[in-house]
């Protein structure tokens, strides 16, 4: 919570009960709800101050959008109310709208320049924007107005950010090209960083270092190769890396030609290429072990640790000046240093993960998205044109195919929470996360046209959902290699480096940086995880050109914060609103004991005009088919207008045949789900992916404005 919510200083005398509830201890948290309820009953309902405190009560409940509506109305009646402006700014900050929040704080401070609380709020918003130096000016002004006010609020975000800033300021000296680097994790981000650092050292004139100054530690997927060095462990059980990722051309072009060759792939989407992530890693690993890179980089297999304490000791003992944790979303390195990368008092903080869970920062987000990943087997020939695959994927939010040649990669299927829980129960699986997905066994093959097939297997709805997805992209069950399932919970850190002063055996000052998924992990539907990770690599290399270590880290931190706001709140957030969640709950689940299944089938045969999924699917089949065809045509027209779209034209006839007539046409039920899942992007724009919420300028490490 921010300064306003965490402490009473923000609440003036008009609402003494509000002020008395927010003294910042556990009691306040417990009573806050009751007082918020009382405030919601304040009279008269249309008075400016009632609206203001109702808004504040909503804000305390995490209902930011509703709070802002109240503040807007209060400010219409009393535009000079500095508190209402401050409260609205805080609600906007919690929504991740930092620039808008700062406009409100600026205005509040014009009206009440002595308001130390507003200064702290603005400082926090500036930290969240990566403008740490400006934030410190605000914090210091606040301290002058209320000496000791930060220290008296040790559990405020302002205090936490303030301390992180002082950690950075304590660093002395310049970044030397002969610094030693340790990179934990040989995923695409760790390996790409090693190559980029080596190139930096070569450019700095280190023709023949006595020994490599860059070491990459990987604990999972390496085995010794016959000719010396390391290669991927061929045992698929060791590390399933079947996803095909879309990497943006603009991101790949940030790197040297040598590195770019590791990202060659098929052109499927606009301005990008599709590459299996395992192929990227294999090429990067090979390159790191070839001359000239092998003289600069050492690869080591590290012990697979599981306890935070052991990982902290491992990191503290590494012989390096800079350590980069690129050990993925579940990063043990991040978790080994509690409260260093995330303020434990921030909304959405997860103690277990040591990250902020995006979904928990805003009341309007769903807790998690639930996805099945169908691992596909590559066909000799693409089962369907990639142009159609892209169009069908963009036109809805249930199925996502990201593949090479139309069949290597993953078919992803979003399911509801209830469906996901049912899969758990039926398969006897325990909780799983993105990092360790569940693995399902395949059922025996089914006749896809047989509606009574619902009866035949344990999870008939699941079988059918998968088959329909495969069919949409021209495939059959024979293309399936396996099924995984995971919860998607986008998450991030607030601070991207930790100064290790005299920690462990060394009394030297060293720095631990976070990069890649360890720092920011996405909702992968809009496909930007690796792109973000590669930008963090480029930012680390750019950091090396800063005049001092402190300045370099400040800039890295600031850049990463801007990138996080763009990618998390901007892109991953677009997939998380409750309004975009699939809404058929448990309607299709098997419940053989009480005849529920039979009821569903009866329902299917005698459709009623209710909003229930099955009857609605039946009655609206013709409309749905027209609507899906129209949407696909809009996407086709949009894509074919774009420079760089590299596919043959998709004719109306082809679309018509696939959606309306051919055997491959989607069944009424799944078609209904797809149409229902589509996001309305506004008049004249194709519905489907929430692209109207995802647009905007990219944050680019080569852009001086983003680097400032
Ligand atoms: C289905 C799916 C589709 C995706 N699609 C896209 C897409 O289209 N576009 C896109 O940009 N991104 C996409 N992503 C995301 C992308 O795959 C990740 O963002 C990317 O792999 C992150 O790279 P990383 O190197 O940071 O982490 P990882 O790839 O997770 O690598 C981390 C490495 O660290 C190692 N490691 C872990 N712990 C330790 C330890 N304690 N010590 C030493 N080593 C350790 C691991 O073995 C691993 O090699 C997708 C992801 C999925 C699952």
mmCIF file with all atom_site columns, N, CA, C and O and ligand atoms in Angstrom, residues 184-190 217-221 239 241 243-246 277 281 302 311 326-328 332 402 410 412 434 516-517 524 527-531, ligand 1:
data_model
loop_
_atom_site.group_PDB
_atom_site.id
_atom_site.type_symbol
_atom_site.label_atom_id
_atom_site.label_alt_id
_atom_site.label_comp_id
_atom_site.label_asym_id
_atom_site.label_entity_id
_atom_site.label_seq_id
_atom_site.pdbx_PDB_ins_code
_atom_site.Cartn_x
_atom_site.Cartn_y
_atom_site.Cartn_z
_atom_site.occupancy
_atom_site.B_iso_or_equiv
_atom_site.pdbx_formal_charge
_atom_site.auth_seq_id
_atom_site.auth_comp_id
_atom_site.auth_asym_id
_atom_site.auth_atom_id
_atom_site.pdbx_PDB_model_num
ATOM   1   N N   . UNK A 1 184 ? 23.738 -16.791 -13.900 1.00 0.00 ? 184 UNK A N   1
ATOM   2   C CA  . UNK A 1 184 ? 23.093 -18.004 -13.386 1.00 0.00 ? 184 UNK A CA  1
ATOM   3   C C   . UNK A 1 184 ? 21.926 -18.342 -14.313 1.00 0.00 ? 184 UNK A C   1
ATOM   4   O O   . UNK A 1 184 ? 20.952 -17.593 -14.385 1.00 0.00 ? 184 UNK A O   1
ATOM   5   N N   . UNK A 1 185 ? 22.041 -19.460 -15.046 1.00 0.00 ? 185 UNK A N   1
ATOM   6   C CA  . UNK A 1 185 ? 20.976 -19.868 -15.964 1.00 0.00 ? 185 UNK A CA  1
ATOM   7   C C   . UNK A 1 185 ? 21.413 -19.742 -17.413 1.00 0.00 ? 185 UNK A C   1
ATOM   8   O O   . UNK A 1 185 ? 21.745 -18.648 -17.866 1.00 0.00 ? 185 UNK A O   1
ATOM   9   N N   . UNK A 1 186 ? 21.436 -20.889 -18.123 1.00 0.00 ? 186 UNK A N   1
ATOM   10  C CA  . UNK A 1 186 ? 21.816 -20.867 -19.544 1.00 0.00 ? 186 UNK A CA  1
ATOM   11  C C   . UNK A 1 186 ? 20.582 -21.011 -20.420 1.00 0.00 ? 186 UNK A C   1
ATOM   12  O O   . UNK A 1 186 ? 20.553 -21.801 -21.357 1.00 0.00 ? 186 UNK A O   1
ATOM   13  N N   . UNK A 1 187 ? 19.546 -20.254 -20.101 1.00 0.00 ? 187 UNK A N   1
ATOM   14  C CA  . UNK A 1 187 ? 18.397 -20.157 -21.009 1.00 0.00 ? 187 UNK A CA  1
ATOM   15  C C   . UNK A 1 187 ? 18.769 -19.192 -22.119 1.00 0.00 ? 187 UNK A C   1
ATOM   16  O O   . UNK A 1 187 ? 19.919 -18.727 -22.196 1.00 0.00 ? 187 UNK A O   1
ATOM   17  N N   . UNK A 1 188 ? 17.826 -18.850 -22.979 1.00 0.00 ? 188 UNK A N   1
ATOM   18  C CA  . UNK A 1 188 ? 18.160 -17.948 -24.086 1.00 0.00 ? 188 UNK A CA  1
ATOM   19  C C   . UNK A 1 188 ? 18.680 -16.594 -23.601 1.00 0.00 ? 188 UNK A C   1
ATOM   20  O O   . UNK A 1 188 ? 19.563 -16.011 -24.231 1.00 0.00 ? 188 UNK A O   1
ATOM   21  N N   . UNK A 1 189 ? 18.170 -16.117 -22.467 1.00 0.00 ? 189 UNK A N   1
ATOM   22  C CA  . UNK A 1 189 ? 18.597 -14.800 -21.980 1.00 0.00 ? 189 UNK A CA  1
ATOM   23  C C   . UNK A 1 189 ? 20.018 -14.867 -21.424 1.00 0.00 ? 189 UNK A C   1
ATOM   24  O O   . UNK A 1 189 ? 20.877 -14.050 -21.767 1.00 0.00 ? 189 UNK A O   1
ATOM   25  N N   . UNK A 1 190 ? 20.301 -15.876 -20.586 1.00 0.00 ? 190 UNK A N   1
ATOM   26  C CA  . UNK A 1 190 ? 21.634 -16.010 -19.996 1.00 0.00 ? 190 UNK A CA  1
ATOM   27  C C   . UNK A 1 190 ? 22.700 -16.179 -21.070 1.00 0.00 ? 190 UNK A C   1
ATOM   28  O O   . UNK A 1 190 ? 23.753 -15.520 -21.036 1.00 0.00 ? 190 UNK A O   1
ATOM   29  N N   . UNK A 1 217 ? 26.489 -20.417 -15.360 1.00 0.00 ? 217 UNK A N   1
ATOM   30  C CA  . UNK A 1 217 ? 26.217 -21.594 -14.524 1.00 0.00 ? 217 UNK A CA  1
ATOM   31  C C   . UNK A 1 217 ? 24.829 -22.123 -14.860 1.00 0.00 ? 217 UNK A C   1
ATOM   32  O O   . UNK A 1 217 ? 23.842 -21.388 -14.740 1.00 0.00 ? 217 UNK A O   1
ATOM   33  N N   . UNK A 1 218 ? 24.765 -23.376 -15.289 1.00 0.00 ? 218 UNK A N   1
ATOM   34  C CA  . UNK A 1 218 ? 23.464 -23.978 -15.615 1.00 0.00 ? 218 UNK A CA  1
ATOM   35  C C   . UNK A 1 218 ? 23.338 -25.269 -14.813 1.00 0.00 ? 218 UNK A C   1
ATOM   36  O O   . UNK A 1 218 ? 24.241 -26.108 -14.817 1.00 0.00 ? 218 UNK A O   1
ATOM   37  N N   . UNK A 1 219 ? 22.199 -25.433 -14.138 1.00 0.00 ? 219 UNK A N   1
ATOM   38  C CA  . UNK A 1 219 ? 22.092 -26.588 -13.240 1.00 0.00 ? 219 UNK A CA  1
ATOM   39  C C   . UNK A 1 219 ? 21.267 -27.725 -13.829 1.00 0.00 ? 219 UNK A C   1
ATOM   40  O O   . UNK A 1 219 ? 21.156 -28.774 -13.221 1.00 0.00 ? 219 UNK A O   1
ATOM   41  N N   . UNK A 1 220 ? 20.623 -27.536 -15.000 1.00 0.00 ? 220 UNK A N   1
ATOM   42  C CA  . UNK A 1 220 ? 19.631 -28.546 -15.383 1.00 0.00 ? 220 UNK A CA  1
ATOM   43  C C   . UNK A 1 220 ? 19.893 -29.336 -16.654 1.00 0.00 ? 220 UNK A C   1
ATOM   44  O O   . UNK A 1 220 ? 19.812 -30.546 -16.648 1.00 0.00 ? 220 UNK A O   1
ATOM   45  N N   . UNK A 1 221 ? 20.141 -28.677 -17.747 1.00 0.00 ? 221 UNK A N   1
ATOM   46  C CA  . UNK A 1 221 ? 19.966 -29.403 -19.007 1.00 0.00 ? 221 UNK A CA  1
ATOM   47  C C   . UNK A 1 221 ? 21.245 -29.733 -19.771 1.00 0.00 ? 221 UNK A C   1
ATOM   48  O O   . UNK A 1 221 ? 21.189 -30.138 -20.914 1.00 0.00 ? 221 UNK A O   1
ATOM   49  N N   . UNK A 1 239 ? 14.187 -31.921 -19.579 1.00 0.00 ? 239 UNK A N   1
ATOM   50  C CA  . UNK A 1 239 ? 13.733 -30.552 -19.731 1.00 0.00 ? 239 UNK A CA  1
ATOM   51  C C   . UNK A 1 239 ? 12.874 -30.424 -20.977 1.00 0.00 ? 239 UNK A C   1
ATOM   52  O O   . UNK A 1 239 ? 13.373 -30.452 -22.091 1.00 0.00 ? 239 UNK A O   1
ATOM   53  N N   . UNK A 1 241 ? 11.215 -28.493 -23.571 1.00 0.00 ? 241 UNK A N   1
ATOM   54  C CA  . UNK A 1 241 ? 11.284 -27.120 -24.094 1.00 0.00 ? 241 UNK A CA  1
ATOM   55  C C   . UNK A 1 241 ? 10.685 -27.160 -25.478 1.00 0.00 ? 241 UNK A C   1
ATOM   56  O O   . UNK A 1 241 ? 11.393 -27.073 -26.477 1.00 0.00 ? 241 UNK A O   1
ATOM   57  N N   . UNK A 1 243 ? 8.181  -25.195 -26.706 1.00 0.00 ? 243 UNK A N   1
ATOM   58  C CA  . UNK A 1 243 ? 7.477  -24.046 -27.265 1.00 0.00 ? 243 UNK A CA  1
ATOM   59  C C   . UNK A 1 243 ? 8.237  -23.393 -28.418 1.00 0.00 ? 243 UNK A C   1
ATOM   60  O O   . UNK A 1 243 ? 9.464  -23.367 -28.433 1.00 0.00 ? 243 UNK A O   1
ATOM   61  N N   . UNK A 1 244 ? 7.440  -22.907 -29.364 1.00 0.00 ? 244 UNK A N   1
ATOM   62  C CA  . UNK A 1 244 ? 7.987  -22.093 -30.452 1.00 0.00 ? 244 UNK A CA  1
ATOM   63  C C   . UNK A 1 244 ? 7.686  -20.651 -30.060 1.00 0.00 ? 244 UNK A C   1
ATOM   64  O O   . UNK A 1 244 ? 6.559  -20.329 -29.685 1.00 0.00 ? 244 UNK A O   1
ATOM   65  N N   . UNK A 1 245 ? 8.703  -19.798 -30.092 1.00 0.00 ? 245 UNK A N   1
ATOM   66  C CA  . UNK A 1 245 ? 8.477  -18.415 -29.665 1.00 0.00 ? 245 UNK A CA  1
ATOM   67  C C   . UNK A 1 245 ? 8.560  -17.472 -30.858 1.00 0.00 ? 245 UNK A C   1
ATOM   68  O O   . UNK A 1 245 ? 9.287  -17.727 -31.817 1.00 0.00 ? 245 UNK A O   1
ATOM   69  N N   . UNK A 1 246 ? 7.798  -16.401 -30.758 1.00 0.00 ? 246 UNK A N   1
ATOM   70  C CA  . UNK A 1 246 ? 7.837  -15.375 -31.796 1.00 0.00 ? 246 UNK A CA  1
ATOM   71  C C   . UNK A 1 246 ? 8.781  -14.282 -31.328 1.00 0.00 ? 246 UNK A C   1
ATOM   72  O O   . UNK A 1 246 ? 8.554  -13.680 -30.273 1.00 0.00 ? 246 UNK A O   1
ATOM   73  N N   . UNK A 1 277 ? 12.269 -22.631 -29.056 1.00 0.00 ? 277 UNK A N   1
ATOM   74  C CA  . UNK A 1 277 ? 13.169 -22.047 -28.062 1.00 0.00 ? 277 UNK A CA  1
ATOM   75  C C   . UNK A 1 277 ? 14.394 -22.949 -27.849 1.00 0.00 ? 277 UNK A C   1
ATOM   76  O O   . UNK A 1 277 ? 15.514 -22.461 -27.643 1.00 0.00 ? 277 UNK A O   1
ATOM   77  N N   . UNK A 1 281 ? 18.464 -21.957 -27.965 1.00 0.00 ? 281 UNK A N   1
ATOM   78  C CA  . UNK A 1 281 ? 19.436 -22.285 -26.901 1.00 0.00 ? 281 UNK A CA  1
ATOM   79  C C   . UNK A 1 281 ? 20.596 -23.108 -27.455 1.00 0.00 ? 281 UNK A C   1
ATOM   80  O O   . UNK A 1 281 ? 21.759 -22.850 -27.126 1.00 0.00 ? 281 UNK A O   1
ATOM   81  N N   . UNK A 1 302 ? 26.297 -26.350 -12.742 1.00 0.00 ? 302 UNK A N   1
ATOM   82  C CA  . UNK A 1 302 ? 26.258 -26.111 -11.293 1.00 0.00 ? 302 UNK A CA  1
ATOM   83  C C   . UNK A 1 302 ? 25.332 -27.123 -10.626 1.00 0.00 ? 302 UNK A C   1
ATOM   84  O O   . UNK A 1 302 ? 24.503 -27.761 -11.287 1.00 0.00 ? 302 UNK A O   1
ATOM   85  N N   . UNK A 1 311 ? 21.150 -21.310 -2.143  1.00 0.00 ? 311 UNK A N   1
ATOM   86  C CA  . UNK A 1 311 ? 21.342 -20.502 -3.353  1.00 0.00 ? 311 UNK A CA  1
ATOM   87  C C   . UNK A 1 311 ? 21.998 -19.163 -2.995  1.00 0.00 ? 311 UNK A C   1
ATOM   88  O O   . UNK A 1 311 ? 22.870 -18.678 -3.711  1.00 0.00 ? 311 UNK A O   1
ATOM   89  N N   . UNK A 1 326 ? 19.554 -15.139 -14.372 1.00 0.00 ? 326 UNK A N   1
ATOM   90  C CA  . UNK A 1 326 ? 18.689 -15.333 -15.548 1.00 0.00 ? 326 UNK A CA  1
ATOM   91  C C   . UNK A 1 326 ? 18.145 -16.748 -15.446 1.00 0.00 ? 326 UNK A C   1
ATOM   92  O O   . UNK A 1 326 ? 18.191 -17.527 -16.394 1.00 0.00 ? 326 UNK A O   1
ATOM   93  N N   . UNK A 1 327 ? 17.677 -17.100 -14.240 1.00 0.00 ? 327 UNK A N   1
ATOM   94  C CA  . UNK A 1 327 ? 17.275 -18.487 -13.988 1.00 0.00 ? 327 UNK A CA  1
ATOM   95  C C   . UNK A 1 327 ? 15.765 -18.685 -14.050 1.00 0.00 ? 327 UNK A C   1
ATOM   96  O O   . UNK A 1 327 ? 15.206 -19.536 -13.374 1.00 0.00 ? 327 UNK A O   1
ATOM   97  N N   . UNK A 1 328 ? 15.100 -17.893 -14.884 1.00 0.00 ? 328 UNK A N   1
ATOM   98  C CA  . UNK A 1 328 ? 13.707 -18.173 -15.230 1.00 0.00 ? 328 UNK A CA  1
ATOM   99  C C   . UNK A 1 328 ? 12.686 -17.666 -14.226 1.00 0.00 ? 328 UNK A C   1
ATOM   100 O O   . UNK A 1 328 ? 13.022 -17.102 -13.179 1.00 0.00 ? 328 UNK A O   1
ATOM   101 N N   . UNK A 1 332 ? 15.285 -19.098 -8.274  1.00 0.00 ? 332 UNK A N   1
ATOM   102 C CA  . UNK A 1 332 ? 15.671 -19.331 -6.875  1.00 0.00 ? 332 UNK A CA  1
ATOM   103 C C   . UNK A 1 332 ? 16.604 -18.208 -6.410  1.00 0.00 ? 332 UNK A C   1
ATOM   104 O O   . UNK A 1 332 ? 16.620 -17.841 -5.237  1.00 0.00 ? 332 UNK A O   1
ATOM   105 N N   . UNK A 1 402 ? 1.021  -21.432 -31.995 1.00 0.00 ? 402 UNK A N   1
ATOM   106 C CA  . UNK A 1 402 ? 2.271  -20.783 -32.373 1.00 0.00 ? 402 UNK A CA  1
ATOM   107 C C   . UNK A 1 402 ? 3.223  -21.890 -32.770 1.00 0.00 ? 402 UNK A C   1
ATOM   108 O O   . UNK A 1 402 ? 3.630  -22.704 -31.947 1.00 0.00 ? 402 UNK A O   1
ATOM   109 N N   . UNK A 1 410 ? 3.362  -25.567 -29.929 1.00 0.00 ? 410 UNK A N   1
ATOM   110 C CA  . UNK A 1 410 ? 2.282  -25.786 -28.964 1.00 0.00 ? 410 UNK A CA  1
ATOM   111 C C   . UNK A 1 410 ? 0.968  -25.300 -29.542 1.00 0.00 ? 410 UNK A C   1
ATOM   112 O O   . UNK A 1 410 ? 0.916  -24.224 -30.142 1.00 0.00 ? 410 UNK A O   1
ATOM   113 N N   . UNK A 1 412 ? -2.090 -23.953 -27.728 1.00 0.00 ? 412 UNK A N   1
ATOM   114 C CA  . UNK A 1 412 ? -2.501 -23.575 -26.368 1.00 0.00 ? 412 UNK A CA  1
ATOM   115 C C   . UNK A 1 412 ? -4.007 -23.404 -26.314 1.00 0.00 ? 412 UNK A C   1
ATOM   116 O O   . UNK A 1 412 ? -4.604 -22.846 -27.235 1.00 0.00 ? 412 UNK A O   1
ATOM   117 N N   . UNK A 1 434 ? 3.451  -22.325 -13.688 1.00 0.00 ? 434 UNK A N   1
ATOM   118 C CA  . UNK A 1 434 ? 4.016  -22.164 -15.017 1.00 0.00 ? 434 UNK A CA  1
ATOM   119 C C   . UNK A 1 434 ? 5.356  -22.899 -15.122 1.00 0.00 ? 434 UNK A C   1
ATOM   120 O O   . UNK A 1 434 ? 5.654  -23.538 -16.117 1.00 0.00 ? 434 UNK A O   1
ATOM   121 N N   . UNK A 1 516 ? 15.563 -11.205 -17.808 1.00 0.00 ? 516 UNK A N   1
ATOM   122 C CA  . UNK A 1 516 ? 14.686 -12.216 -18.408 1.00 0.00 ? 516 UNK A CA  1
ATOM   123 C C   . UNK A 1 516 ? 13.476 -12.516 -17.535 1.00 0.00 ? 516 UNK A C   1
ATOM   124 O O   . UNK A 1 516 ? 13.005 -11.668 -16.770 1.00 0.00 ? 516 UNK A O   1
ATOM   125 N N   . UNK A 1 517 ? 12.996 -13.765 -17.626 1.00 0.00 ? 517 UNK A N   1
ATOM   126 C CA  . UNK A 1 517 ? 11.797 -14.155 -16.878 1.00 0.00 ? 517 UNK A CA  1
ATOM   127 C C   . UNK A 1 517 ? 11.992 -14.026 -15.369 1.00 0.00 ? 517 UNK A C   1
ATOM   128 O O   . UNK A 1 517 ? 11.022 -13.893 -14.627 1.00 0.00 ? 517 UNK A O   1
ATOM   129 N N   . UNK A 1 524 ? 1.934  -15.354 -21.702 1.00 0.00 ? 524 UNK A N   1
ATOM   130 C CA  . UNK A 1 524 ? 2.604  -15.536 -22.994 1.00 0.00 ? 524 UNK A CA  1
ATOM   131 C C   . UNK A 1 524 ? 1.681  -15.392 -24.192 1.00 0.00 ? 524 UNK A C   1
ATOM   132 O O   . UNK A 1 524 ? 2.130  -15.398 -25.327 1.00 0.00 ? 524 UNK A O   1
ATOM   133 N N   . UNK A 1 527 ? 2.728  -13.026 -26.493 1.00 0.00 ? 527 UNK A N   1
ATOM   134 C CA  . UNK A 1 527 ? 4.031  -13.435 -27.017 1.00 0.00 ? 527 UNK A CA  1
ATOM   135 C C   . UNK A 1 527 ? 5.194  -12.482 -26.849 1.00 0.00 ? 527 UNK A C   1
ATOM   136 O O   . UNK A 1 527 ? 5.844  -12.155 -27.829 1.00 0.00 ? 527 UNK A O   1
ATOM   137 N N   . UNK A 1 528 ? 5.515  -12.041 -25.644 1.00 0.00 ? 528 UNK A N   1
ATOM   138 C CA  . UNK A 1 528 ? 6.620  -11.099 -25.530 1.00 0.00 ? 528 UNK A CA  1
ATOM   139 C C   . UNK A 1 528 ? 7.676  -11.473 -24.488 1.00 0.00 ? 528 UNK A C   1
ATOM   140 O O   . UNK A 1 528 ? 8.563  -10.689 -24.215 1.00 0.00 ? 528 UNK A O   1
ATOM   141 N N   . UNK A 1 529 ? 7.584  -12.651 -23.864 1.00 0.00 ? 529 UNK A N   1
ATOM   142 C CA  . UNK A 1 529 ? 8.502  -12.979 -22.771 1.00 0.00 ? 529 UNK A CA  1
ATOM   143 C C   . UNK A 1 529 ? 9.960  -12.916 -23.174 1.00 0.00 ? 529 UNK A C   1
ATOM   144 O O   . UNK A 1 529 ? 10.767 -12.210 -22.566 1.00 0.00 ? 529 UNK A O   1
ATOM   145 N N   . UNK A 1 530 ? 10.310 -13.636 -24.229 1.00 0.00 ? 530 UNK A N   1
ATOM   146 C CA  . UNK A 1 530 ? 11.715 -13.657 -24.624 1.00 0.00 ? 530 UNK A CA  1
ATOM   147 C C   . UNK A 1 530 ? 12.132 -12.294 -25.175 1.00 0.00 ? 530 UNK A C   1
ATOM   148 O O   . UNK A 1 530 ? 13.262 -11.841 -24.957 1.00 0.00 ? 530 UNK A O   1
ATOM   149 N N   . UNK A 1 531 ? 11.223 -11.637 -25.867 1.00 0.00 ? 531 UNK A N   1
ATOM   150 C CA  . UNK A 1 531 ? 11.545 -10.300 -26.392 1.00 0.00 ? 531 UNK A CA  1
ATOM   151 C C   . UNK A 1 531 ? 11.931 -9.355  -25.261 1.00 0.00 ? 531 UNK A C   1
ATOM   152 O O   . UNK A 1 531 ? 12.901 -8.610  -25.352 1.00 0.00 ? 531 UNK A O   1
HETATM 153 C C1  . LIG B 2 .   ? 4.026  -21.910 -24.360 1.00 0.00 ? 1   LIG B C1  1
HETATM 154 C C2  . LIG B 2 .   ? 4.923  -20.706 -24.339 1.00 0.00 ? 1   LIG B C2  1
HETATM 155 C C3  . LIG B 2 .   ? 4.906  -19.826 -25.404 1.00 0.00 ? 1   LIG B C3  1
HETATM 156 C C4  . LIG B 2 .   ? 5.736  -18.706 -25.412 1.00 0.00 ? 1   LIG B C4  1
HETATM 157 N N1  . LIG B 2 .   ? 5.704  -17.867 -26.480 1.00 0.00 ? 1   LIG B N1  1
HETATM 158 C C5  . LIG B 2 .   ? 6.525  -16.803 -26.514 1.00 0.00 ? 1   LIG B C5  1
HETATM 159 C C6  . LIG B 2 .   ? 6.558  -15.957 -27.662 1.00 0.00 ? 1   LIG B C6  1
HETATM 160 O O1  . LIG B 2 .   ? 5.853  -16.170 -28.635 1.00 0.00 ? 1   LIG B O1  1
HETATM 161 N N2  . LIG B 2 .   ? 7.407  -14.894 -27.653 1.00 0.00 ? 1   LIG B N2  1
HETATM 162 C C7  . LIG B 2 .   ? 8.222  -14.629 -26.593 1.00 0.00 ? 1   LIG B C7  1
HETATM 163 O O2  . LIG B 2 .   ? 8.969  -13.642 -26.649 1.00 0.00 ? 1   LIG B O2  1
HETATM 164 N N3  . LIG B 2 .   ? 8.210  -15.420 -25.504 1.00 0.00 ? 1   LIG B N3  1
HETATM 165 C C8  . LIG B 2 .   ? 7.389  -16.496 -25.433 1.00 0.00 ? 1   LIG B C8  1
HETATM 166 N N4  . LIG B 2 .   ? 7.395  -17.318 -24.344 1.00 0.00 ? 1   LIG B N4  1
HETATM 167 C C9  . LIG B 2 .   ? 8.249  -16.973 -23.190 1.00 0.00 ? 1   LIG B C9  1
HETATM 168 C C10 . LIG B 2 .   ? 9.702  -17.403 -23.373 1.00 0.00 ? 1   LIG B C10 1
HETATM 169 O O3  . LIG B 2 .   ? 9.803  -18.778 -23.596 1.00 0.00 ? 1   LIG B O3  1
HETATM 170 C C11 . LIG B 2 .   ? 10.447 -17.021 -22.096 1.00 0.00 ? 1   LIG B C11 1
HETATM 171 O O4  . LIG B 2 .   ? 10.225 -15.660 -21.827 1.00 0.00 ? 1   LIG B O4  1
HETATM 172 C C12 . LIG B 2 .   ? 11.948 -17.254 -22.226 1.00 0.00 ? 1   LIG B C12 1
HETATM 173 O O5  . LIG B 2 .   ? 12.222 -18.608 -22.398 1.00 0.00 ? 1   LIG B O5  1
HETATM 174 C C13 . LIG B 2 .   ? 12.654 -16.736 -20.972 1.00 0.00 ? 1   LIG B C13 1
HETATM 175 O O6  . LIG B 2 .   ? 14.023 -16.946 -21.071 1.00 0.00 ? 1   LIG B O6  1
HETATM 176 P P1  . LIG B 2 .   ? 14.968 -16.926 -19.774 1.00 0.00 ? 1   LIG B P1  1
HETATM 177 O O7  . LIG B 2 .   ? 16.325 -17.277 -20.279 1.00 0.00 ? 1   LIG B O7  1
HETATM 178 O O8  . LIG B 2 .   ? 14.768 -15.670 -19.030 1.00 0.00 ? 1   LIG B O8  1
HETATM 179 O O9  . LIG B 2 .   ? 14.397 -18.063 -18.829 1.00 0.00 ? 1   LIG B O9  1
HETATM 180 P P2  . LIG B 2 .   ? 14.291 -19.628 -19.091 1.00 0.00 ? 1   LIG B P2  1
HETATM 181 O O10 . LIG B 2 .   ? 14.038 -19.896 -20.516 1.00 0.00 ? 1   LIG B O10 1
HETATM 182 O O11 . LIG B 2 .   ? 13.325 -20.145 -18.107 1.00 0.00 ? 1   LIG B O11 1
HETATM 183 O O12 . LIG B 2 .   ? 15.737 -20.176 -18.743 1.00 0.00 ? 1   LIG B O12 1
HETATM 184 C C14 . LIG B 2 .   ? 16.215 -20.217 -17.416 1.00 0.00 ? 1   LIG B C14 1
HETATM 185 C C15 . LIG B 2 .   ? 17.435 -21.124 -17.361 1.00 0.00 ? 1   LIG B C15 1
HETATM 186 O O13 . LIG B 2 .   ? 17.960 -21.133 -16.046 1.00 0.00 ? 1   LIG B O13 1
HETATM 187 C C16 . LIG B 2 .   ? 18.215 -22.480 -15.638 1.00 0.00 ? 1   LIG B C16 1
HETATM 188 N N5  . LIG B 2 .   ? 18.122 -22.500 -14.179 1.00 0.00 ? 1   LIG B N5  1
HETATM 189 C C17 . LIG B 2 .   ? 17.007 -22.443 -13.417 1.00 0.00 ? 1   LIG B C17 1
HETATM 190 N N6  . LIG B 2 .   ? 17.338 -22.417 -12.111 1.00 0.00 ? 1   LIG B N6  1
HETATM 191 C C18 . LIG B 2 .   ? 18.689 -22.450 -12.056 1.00 0.00 ? 1   LIG B C18 1
HETATM 192 C C19 . LIG B 2 .   ? 19.620 -22.413 -10.985 1.00 0.00 ? 1   LIG B C19 1
HETATM 193 N N7  . LIG B 2 .   ? 19.212 -22.323 -9.719  1.00 0.00 ? 1   LIG B N7  1
HETATM 194 N N8  . LIG B 2 .   ? 20.931 -22.471 -11.277 1.00 0.00 ? 1   LIG B N8  1
HETATM 195 C C20 . LIG B 2 .   ? 21.369 -22.525 -12.563 1.00 0.00 ? 1   LIG B C20 1
HETATM 196 N N9  . LIG B 2 .   ? 20.511 -22.554 -13.627 1.00 0.00 ? 1   LIG B N9  1
HETATM 197 C C21 . LIG B 2 .   ? 19.197 -22.501 -13.367 1.00 0.00 ? 1   LIG B C21 1
HETATM 198 C C22 . LIG B 2 .   ? 17.152 -23.280 -16.349 1.00 0.00 ? 1   LIG B C22 1
HETATM 199 O O14 . LIG B 2 .   ? 17.504 -24.632 -16.461 1.00 0.00 ? 1   LIG B O14 1
HETATM 200 C C23 . LIG B 2 .   ? 17.108 -22.569 -17.696 1.00 0.00 ? 1   LIG B C23 1
HETATM 201 O O15 . LIG B 2 .   ? 18.071 -23.071 -18.579 1.00 0.00 ? 1   LIG B O15 1
HETATM 202 C C24 . LIG B 2 .   ? 6.580  -18.451 -24.311 1.00 0.00 ? 1   LIG B C24 1
HETATM 203 C C25 . LIG B 2 .   ? 6.599  -19.332 -23.227 1.00 0.00 ? 1   LIG B C25 1
HETATM 204 C C26 . LIG B 2 .   ? 5.781  -20.453 -23.242 1.00 0.00 ? 1   LIG B C26 1
HETATM 205 C C27 . LIG B 2 .   ? 5.825  -21.404 -22.086 1.00 0.00 ? 1   LIG B C27 1
#
